[in-house]
């Protein structure tokens, strides 16, 4: 079973920041927080991951609370192409551990 | 970045046919690949873990004799749906483990299987 809880859906106006929350209160010390997204009829796409510190890349920023029990994915300037289902996953990462997907958040970016 | 190619992307066939799906890691070696299945409006469900040179590990409820997995090289895993029936119609997605904590797994673009 997935160890994360996400809202089922969110809307965001085009050009505004999209903030997607995720709760992972049972995360273990060796587990990373991963974010993937799935655009309709495609495979999941890696966005970002983090362990303790906040992270930023060309796609998004990841804010992890100090107790690591929750995190927020931030898309700074959402576009229509960011409409997708976003999955927050906790996993030890690498090696032979599969990613376990929850239901994710369906983000709709509106013009 | 790491690229995973999945083929075919879409297949329609008659009930009773066997269908093979290929998953290739194009620019890295993957000792471990994973196969997922996704029904409409649902999330991805792990079917099996495929390790190069050894037998696959199947999740509970997944029939190993129906879903044959072969991982003959470090860049190729295949999933064969044997004697497919309409209830096997689904979106099948593979992923390859990079062996790094960063980006962990890269996914193919999936195969939409429709059994008539």
Tab-separated table of C-alpha atoms in Angstrom:
chain	number	residue	atom	x	y	z
A	1	UNK	CA	0.000	0.000	0.000
A	2	UNK	CA	1.061	3.552	-0.682
A	3	UNK	CA	2.440	5.405	2.333
A	4	UNK	CA	1.302	8.801	1.129
A	5	UNK	CA	-1.918	10.806	1.171
A	6	UNK	CA	-2.714	13.416	-1.467
A	7	UNK	CA	-5.831	15.425	-2.335
A	8	UNK	CA	-7.621	13.792	-5.265
A	9	UNK	CA	-7.765	16.904	-7.402
A	10	UNK	CA	-6.690	20.531	-7.646
A	11	UNK	CA	-7.149	23.399	-10.065
A	12	UNK	CA	-4.600	26.077	-10.863
A	13	UNK	CA	-4.756	29.134	-13.093
A	14	UNK	CA	-2.247	29.225	-15.915
A	15	UNK	CA	0.830	31.219	-14.996
A	16	UNK	CA	0.265	30.883	-11.272
A	17	UNK	CA	2.186	28.658	-8.894
A	18	UNK	CA	0.747	25.206	-8.277
A	19	UNK	CA	1.340	23.875	-4.766
A	20	UNK	CA	0.647	20.176	-4.380
A	21	UNK	CA	0.679	18.806	-0.824
A	22	UNK	CA	1.537	15.295	0.315
A	23	UNK	CA	1.373	13.654	3.726
A	24	UNK	CA	3.784	10.855	4.559
A	25	UNK	CA	3.669	10.634	8.339
A	26	UNK	CA	5.104	7.090	8.469
A	27	UNK	CA	8.156	7.803	6.337
A	28	UNK	CA	11.292	5.953	7.427
A	29	UNK	CA	14.690	7.549	7.926
A	30	UNK	CA	16.154	5.988	4.786
A	31	UNK	CA	13.239	6.825	2.504
A	32	UNK	CA	13.289	9.569	-0.069
A	33	UNK	CA	10.278	11.564	-1.211
A	34	UNK	CA	9.779	11.217	-4.970
A	35	UNK	CA	7.410	13.075	-7.237
A	36	UNK	CA	6.346	11.719	-10.614
A	37	UNK	CA	3.614	12.885	-12.929
A	38	UNK	CA	1.580	11.067	-15.541
A	39	UNK	CA	0.112	12.866	-18.487
A	40	UNK	CA	-2.832	11.077	-20.035
A	41	UNK	CA	-1.917	7.806	-21.788
A	42	UNK	CA	1.804	8.155	-21.082
A	43	UNK	CA	4.204	6.594	-18.631
A	44	UNK	CA	5.082	8.409	-15.410
A	45	UNK	CA	7.714	11.143	-15.674
A	46	UNK	CA	10.248	11.821	-12.919
A	47	UNK	CA	10.025	15.348	-11.515
A	48	UNK	CA	12.130	15.646	-8.389
A	49	UNK	CA	13.121	13.892	-5.208
A	50	UNK	CA	14.542	14.768	-1.797
A	51	UNK	CA	15.572	13.307	1.520
A	52	UNK	CA	15.635	16.107	4.091
A	53	UNK	CA	16.574	19.335	2.394
A	54	UNK	CA	14.465	21.376	0.039
A	55	UNK	CA	15.297	20.760	-3.585
A	56	UNK	CA	14.887	22.702	-6.815
A	57	UNK	CA	15.418	21.787	-10.423
A	58	UNK	CA	14.304	23.101	-13.785
A	59	UNK	CA	10.857	21.595	-13.396
A	60	UNK	CA	9.851	22.209	-9.808
A	61	UNK	CA	10.721	22.815	-6.181
A	62	UNK	CA	10.241	20.364	-3.346
A	63	UNK	CA	9.677	21.590	0.185
A	64	UNK	CA	9.994	18.958	2.934
A	65	UNK	CA	8.962	19.774	6.483
A	66	UNK	CA	11.561	19.468	9.192
A	67	UNK	CA	9.895	16.392	10.684
A	68	UNK	CA	9.672	14.920	7.149
A	69	UNK	CA	6.047	13.999	7.648
A	70	UNK	CA	4.814	16.084	4.756
A	71	UNK	CA	6.028	17.825	1.639
A	72	UNK	CA	4.865	20.206	-1.059
A	73	UNK	CA	5.666	20.146	-4.744
A	74	UNK	CA	5.714	23.597	-6.299
A	75	UNK	CA	5.374	24.268	-10.007
A	76	UNK	CA	6.317	27.969	-10.077
A	77	UNK	CA	4.501	28.990	-13.258
A	78	UNK	CA	1.975	26.357	-14.272
A	79	UNK	CA	1.149	25.918	-17.943
A	80	UNK	CA	-1.595	23.958	-19.659
A	81	UNK	CA	0.952	21.226	-20.388
A	82	UNK	CA	1.361	20.666	-16.648
A	83	UNK	CA	-2.142	19.198	-16.481
A	84	UNK	CA	-1.525	15.656	-15.239
A	85	UNK	CA	-1.829	13.280	-12.294
A	86	UNK	CA	0.949	13.946	-9.788
A	87	UNK	CA	2.191	11.126	-7.590
A	88	UNK	CA	4.057	11.561	-4.321
A	89	UNK	CA	5.951	8.393	-3.388
A	90	UNK	CA	8.252	7.483	-0.527
A	91	UNK	CA	10.877	4.873	-1.236
A	92	UNK	CA	14.437	3.902	-0.302
A	93	UNK	CA	15.300	4.544	-3.932
A	94	UNK	CA	17.751	2.903	-6.302
A	95	UNK	CA	18.387	-0.794	-6.427
A	96	UNK	CA	15.575	-3.286	-6.499
A	97	UNK	CA	12.815	-1.444	-4.685
A	98	UNK	CA	9.786	-0.732	-6.868
A	99	UNK	CA	7.877	2.506	-6.578
A	100	UNK	CA	4.435	2.040	-5.044
A	101	UNK	CA	1.877	4.426	-6.501
A	102	UNK	CA	-1.057	5.846	-4.598
A	103	UNK	CA	-3.977	7.591	-6.241
A	104	UNK	CA	-2.157	10.875	-6.785
A	105	UNK	CA	-3.532	14.367	-7.349
A	106	UNK	CA	-5.153	15.271	-10.632
A	107	UNK	CA	-3.965	18.813	-11.381
A	108	UNK	CA	-5.965	20.773	-13.905
A	109	UNK	CA	-4.335	23.957	-15.167
A	110	UNK	CA	-6.968	26.347	-16.426
A	111	UNK	CA	-6.438	29.107	-18.986
B	1	UNK	CA	18.395	11.714	-19.100
B	2	UNK	CA	17.739	8.002	-18.937
B	3	UNK	CA	15.404	6.726	-21.624
B	4	UNK	CA	13.226	3.637	-21.577
B	5	UNK	CA	11.599	2.469	-24.776
B	6	UNK	CA	8.495	0.308	-24.742
B	7	UNK	CA	7.070	-1.439	-27.806
B	8	UNK	CA	4.450	-1.716	-29.128
B	9	UNK	CA	2.607	1.341	-27.890
B	10	UNK	CA	-0.775	-0.015	-28.889
B	11	UNK	CA	-2.087	-3.429	-29.857
B	12	UNK	CA	-5.479	-4.916	-30.594
B	13	UNK	CA	-5.868	-8.658	-30.926
B	14	UNK	CA	-8.374	-11.453	-30.718
B	15	UNK	CA	-9.129	-13.383	-27.574
B	16	UNK	CA	-6.781	-16.335	-27.135
B	17	UNK	CA	-3.810	-14.634	-28.758
B	18	UNK	CA	-0.495	-14.231	-26.976
B	19	UNK	CA	1.040	-10.754	-26.999
B	20	UNK	CA	4.656	-9.809	-26.298
B	21	UNK	CA	5.646	-6.377	-24.990
B	22	UNK	CA	9.273	-5.238	-25.014
B	23	UNK	CA	10.940	-2.840	-22.608
B	24	UNK	CA	14.414	-1.508	-23.369
B	25	UNK	CA	16.708	0.792	-21.434
B	26	UNK	CA	18.411	2.762	-24.188
B	27	UNK	CA	21.320	4.495	-22.475
B	28	UNK	CA	21.898	2.625	-19.239
B	29	UNK	CA	22.058	-0.918	-17.962
B	30	UNK	CA	19.200	-2.029	-15.778
B	31	UNK	CA	19.635	-5.129	-13.663
B	32	UNK	CA	16.102	-4.640	-12.426
B	33	UNK	CA	12.986	-3.751	-14.350
B	34	UNK	CA	9.417	-3.545	-13.155
B	35	UNK	CA	6.099	-4.215	-14.863
B	36	UNK	CA	2.957	-2.331	-13.912
B	37	UNK	CA	-0.649	-2.479	-15.059
B	38	UNK	CA	-3.095	0.405	-15.029
B	39	UNK	CA	-6.857	0.146	-15.522
B	40	UNK	CA	-8.895	3.213	-16.542
B	41	UNK	CA	-9.106	5.923	-13.879
B	42	UNK	CA	-6.919	3.879	-11.539
B	43	UNK	CA	-3.328	4.112	-10.385
B	44	UNK	CA	-0.416	1.951	-11.473
B	45	UNK	CA	-0.344	-1.475	-9.867
B	46	UNK	CA	2.918	-3.385	-9.659
B	47	UNK	CA	2.715	-6.771	-11.357
B	48	UNK	CA	6.232	-8.125	-11.094
B	49	UNK	CA	9.903	-7.382	-10.574
B	50	UNK	CA	12.200	-8.600	-13.304
B	51	UNK	CA	15.859	-9.293	-12.533
B	52	UNK	CA	18.395	-9.931	-15.257
B	53	UNK	CA	19.358	-13.560	-15.462
B	54	UNK	CA	16.894	-14.828	-12.881
B	55	UNK	CA	13.207	-15.538	-12.459
B	56	UNK	CA	10.802	-12.696	-12.003
B	57	UNK	CA	9.097	-12.038	-8.687
B	58	UNK	CA	5.342	-11.672	-9.041
B	59	UNK	CA	2.993	-9.709	-6.822
B	60	UNK	CA	0.180	-11.500	-5.057
B	61	UNK	CA	-2.710	-12.212	-7.379
B	62	UNK	CA	-0.676	-11.994	-10.591
B	63	UNK	CA	-0.577	-15.297	-12.475
B	64	UNK	CA	3.002	-16.095	-13.419
B	65	UNK	CA	1.920	-18.613	-16.036
B	66	UNK	CA	-0.229	-16.032	-17.744
B	67	UNK	CA	2.184	-13.121	-17.599
B	68	UNK	CA	5.560	-14.494	-18.679
B	69	UNK	CA	8.514	-12.232	-17.993
B	70	UNK	CA	11.960	-12.659	-19.493
B	71	UNK	CA	14.932	-10.433	-18.665
B	72	UNK	CA	17.622	-11.895	-20.849
B	73	UNK	CA	19.967	-8.914	-20.937
B	74	UNK	CA	20.775	-5.765	-18.986
B	75	UNK	CA	18.817	-3.640	-21.431
B	76	UNK	CA	15.793	-5.761	-22.346
B	77	UNK	CA	12.847	-7.239	-20.489
B	78	UNK	CA	9.783	-8.733	-22.158
B	79	UNK	CA	6.271	-9.364	-20.880
B	80	UNK	CA	4.178	-11.943	-22.723
B	81	UNK	CA	0.459	-12.052	-22.025
B	82	UNK	CA	-0.460	-15.618	-22.897
B	83	UNK	CA	-3.889	-16.574	-24.188
B	84	UNK	CA	-5.149	-13.064	-23.611
B	85	UNK	CA	-8.806	-12.451	-22.797
B	86	UNK	CA	-10.869	-9.249	-22.703
B	87	UNK	CA	-10.278	-8.857	-18.956
B	88	UNK	CA	-6.543	-8.563	-19.704
B	89	UNK	CA	-7.191	-5.365	-21.629
B	90	UNK	CA	-5.241	-2.676	-19.830
B	91	UNK	CA	-2.362	-0.197	-20.009
B	92	UNK	CA	0.911	-2.015	-19.328
B	93	UNK	CA	3.916	0.075	-18.261
B	94	UNK	CA	7.496	-0.976	-17.644
B	95	UNK	CA	10.195	0.815	-15.729
B	96	UNK	CA	13.913	0.325	-15.350
B	97	UNK	CA	15.811	0.911	-12.132
B	98	UNK	CA	18.802	3.168	-12.576
B	99	UNK	CA	20.507	1.938	-9.428
B	100	UNK	CA	20.717	5.525	-8.181
B	101	UNK	CA	18.684	7.186	-5.470
B	102	UNK	CA	18.396	10.132	-7.812
B	103	UNK	CA	15.576	9.470	-10.276
B	104	UNK	CA	15.312	5.874	-9.093
B	105	UNK	CA	13.226	4.541	-11.985
B	106	UNK	CA	12.529	5.607	-15.527
B	107	UNK	CA	9.337	4.569	-17.208
B	108	UNK	CA	8.379	3.549	-20.696
B	109	UNK	CA	5.427	5.209	-22.373
B	110	UNK	CA	3.223	2.172	-21.897
B	111	UNK	CA	1.419	-0.324	-24.102
B	112	UNK	CA	-2.318	-0.134	-24.493
B	113	UNK	CA	-3.602	-3.670	-24.946
B	114	UNK	CA	-7.133	-4.268	-26.197
B	115	UNK	CA	-8.434	-7.814	-26.456
B	116	UNK	CA	-11.546	-8.319	-28.546
